[in-house]
Amino acid sequence: WLKWASTAFLIVGSVLASINVYPLNILFSFVGNVGWMWAGLRMKEPSLWVVSLFLLIVYIVGFVIHRSI
């Protein structure tokens, strides 16, 4: 269920990003990536949790920079 829920969050986040609904697009994508990172850790799949962790960092940095402008 974790992978499917995370995938749903990422799809919604992508749709929201395509129609420029900020910051909800970041929130949904963030939650989806947390889920996939957790799934990657549980499956012992480094490529999956590393890319998810990197995307989480990108989302956090982008959100912080946007809020400080």
Rosetta silent file (secondary structure, phi, psi, omega in degrees, C-alpha in Angstrom):
SEQUENCE: WLKWASTAFLIVGSVLASINVYPLNILFSFVGNVGWMWAGLRMKEPSLWVVSLFLLIVYIVGFVIHRSI
SCORE:     score description
SCORE:     0.000 S_00000001
   1 L     0.000  -31.847 -177.412    0.000    0.000    0.000 S_00000001
   2 H   -61.446  -45.832 -178.216    2.914    2.370    0.738 S_00000001
   3 H   -65.478  -39.845 -179.390    4.218    2.361   -2.827 S_00000001
   4 H   -70.142  -40.682  178.039    0.759    2.910   -4.337 S_00000001
   5 H   -64.496  -42.476  179.208   -0.124    5.719   -1.928 S_00000001
   6 H   -64.229  -39.691  177.254    3.240    7.383   -2.561 S_00000001
   7 H   -62.860  -41.972  178.681    2.750    7.059   -6.299 S_00000001
   8 H   -61.856  -42.669  177.965   -0.695    8.671   -6.008 S_00000001
   9 H   -62.414  -40.774  179.291    0.799   11.593   -4.067 S_00000001
  10 H   -66.647  -38.000  177.989    3.506   12.043   -6.705 S_00000001
  11 H   -64.967  -46.135  178.176    0.949   11.996   -9.519 S_00000001
  12 H   -62.324  -42.314  177.574   -1.207   14.598   -7.772 S_00000001
  13 H   -60.147  -39.513  178.451    1.916   16.674   -7.066 S_00000001
  14 H   -67.079  -42.136  177.680    2.882   16.535  -10.737 S_00000001
  15 H   -62.699  -44.923  179.305   -0.602   17.577  -11.863 S_00000001
  16 H   -63.305  -36.999  177.463   -0.581   20.459   -9.379 S_00000001
  17 H   -66.018  -37.600 -177.603    2.868   21.526  -10.601 S_00000001
  18 H   -69.237  -24.761  177.037    1.680   21.495  -14.210 S_00000001
  19 L  -106.439   13.846  171.925   -1.151   23.883  -13.368 S_00000001
  20 L    59.369   50.690  176.181    1.085   25.941  -11.064 S_00000001
  21 L  -101.297   93.410 -176.430   -0.653   25.312   -7.742 S_00000001
  22 L  -106.980  138.249    6.362    2.044   26.313   -5.283 S_00000001
  23 L   -96.824    8.757 -179.924    2.820   25.237   -2.524 S_00000001
  24 H   -59.948  -34.004  178.612    0.396   22.279   -2.668 S_00000001
  25 H   -61.727  -39.278  178.627    2.423   20.758   -5.513 S_00000001
  26 H   -67.411  -43.092 -178.785    5.495   20.756   -3.253 S_00000001
  27 H   -60.660  -49.608 -178.957    3.546   19.278   -0.339 S_00000001
  28 H   -64.818  -41.985  179.037    2.103   16.384   -2.340 S_00000001
  29 H   -65.830  -39.235  178.457    5.422   15.654   -4.049 S_00000001
  30 H   -60.364  -48.771 -179.986    7.232   15.831   -0.708 S_00000001
  31 H   -61.960  -42.755  178.524    4.856   13.310    0.895 S_00000001
  32 H   -62.139  -40.184  179.138    5.134   10.998   -2.112 S_00000001
  33 H   -72.008  -33.184  174.227    8.917   11.099   -2.006 S_00000001
  34 H   -60.806  -44.942  178.814    8.982   10.436    1.735 S_00000001
  35 H   -61.035  -44.646  179.661    6.888    7.336    1.071 S_00000001
  36 H   -68.988  -32.621  175.857    9.152    6.132   -1.726 S_00000001
  37 H   -65.570  -43.621  178.107   12.247    6.794    0.371 S_00000001
  38 H   -62.187  -44.485  178.402   10.747    4.741    3.177 S_00000001
  39 H   -62.168  -41.896  178.381    9.811    1.970    0.725 S_00000001
  40 H   -63.129  -38.515  176.861   13.335    2.024   -0.729 S_00000001
  41 H   -66.064  -42.971 -179.949   14.849    1.712    2.738 S_00000001
  42 H   -65.689  -34.534 -179.504   12.524   -1.182    3.601 S_00000001
  43 L   -86.600   -0.986 -176.901   13.338   -2.952    0.313 S_00000001
  44 L    55.257   48.424 -178.395   17.068   -2.263    0.801 S_00000001
  45 L  -116.808   89.789 -174.464   17.137   -0.539   -2.594 S_00000001
  46 H   -57.539  -37.707 -177.692   19.747    2.251   -2.405 S_00000001
  47 H   -62.378  -33.684 -178.834   19.013    3.698   -5.845 S_00000001
  48 H   -74.672  -47.479 -178.168   15.395    4.286   -4.854 S_00000001
  49 H   -74.823  -27.280  178.259   15.942    5.896   -1.469 S_00000001
  50 H   -68.242  -46.466  179.817   18.912    7.987   -2.677 S_00000001
  51 H   -65.590  -37.441  177.847   16.939    9.604   -5.512 S_00000001
  52 H   -66.000  -41.839  177.517   13.986   10.170   -3.174 S_00000001
  53 H   -62.788  -43.846  178.495   16.238   11.753   -0.545 S_00000001
  54 H   -59.811  -44.565  179.135   17.820   14.012   -3.168 S_00000001
  55 H   -65.077  -36.429  176.126   14.386   15.149   -4.371 S_00000001
  56 H   -60.891  -43.093  178.458   13.309   15.839   -0.788 S_00000001
  57 H   -62.823  -43.408  178.201   16.333   18.085   -0.346 S_00000001
  58 H   -59.670  -45.379  179.368   15.536   19.878   -3.621 S_00000001
  59 H   -62.229  -44.292 -178.964   11.928   20.465   -2.494 S_00000001
  60 H   -63.770  -47.771 -179.538   13.010   21.779    0.911 S_00000001
  61 H   -61.910  -45.506  179.563   15.654   24.120   -0.525 S_00000001
  62 H   -61.971  -41.047  179.003   13.270   25.431   -3.194 S_00000001
  63 H   -65.176  -44.792 -179.660   10.524   26.018   -0.636 S_00000001
  64 H   -64.653  -44.508 -179.837   12.868   27.821    1.765 S_00000001
  65 H   -64.492  -42.315 -179.415   14.355   29.999   -0.996 S_00000001
  66 H   -65.114  -38.491 -179.532   10.926   30.871   -2.365 S_00000001
  67 H   -70.587  -27.455 -176.469    9.638   31.785    1.113 S_00000001
  68 H   -86.702   -8.298 -178.665   12.642   34.020    1.841 S_00000001
  69 L   -81.625    0.000    0.000   12.250   36.124   -1.322 S_00000001
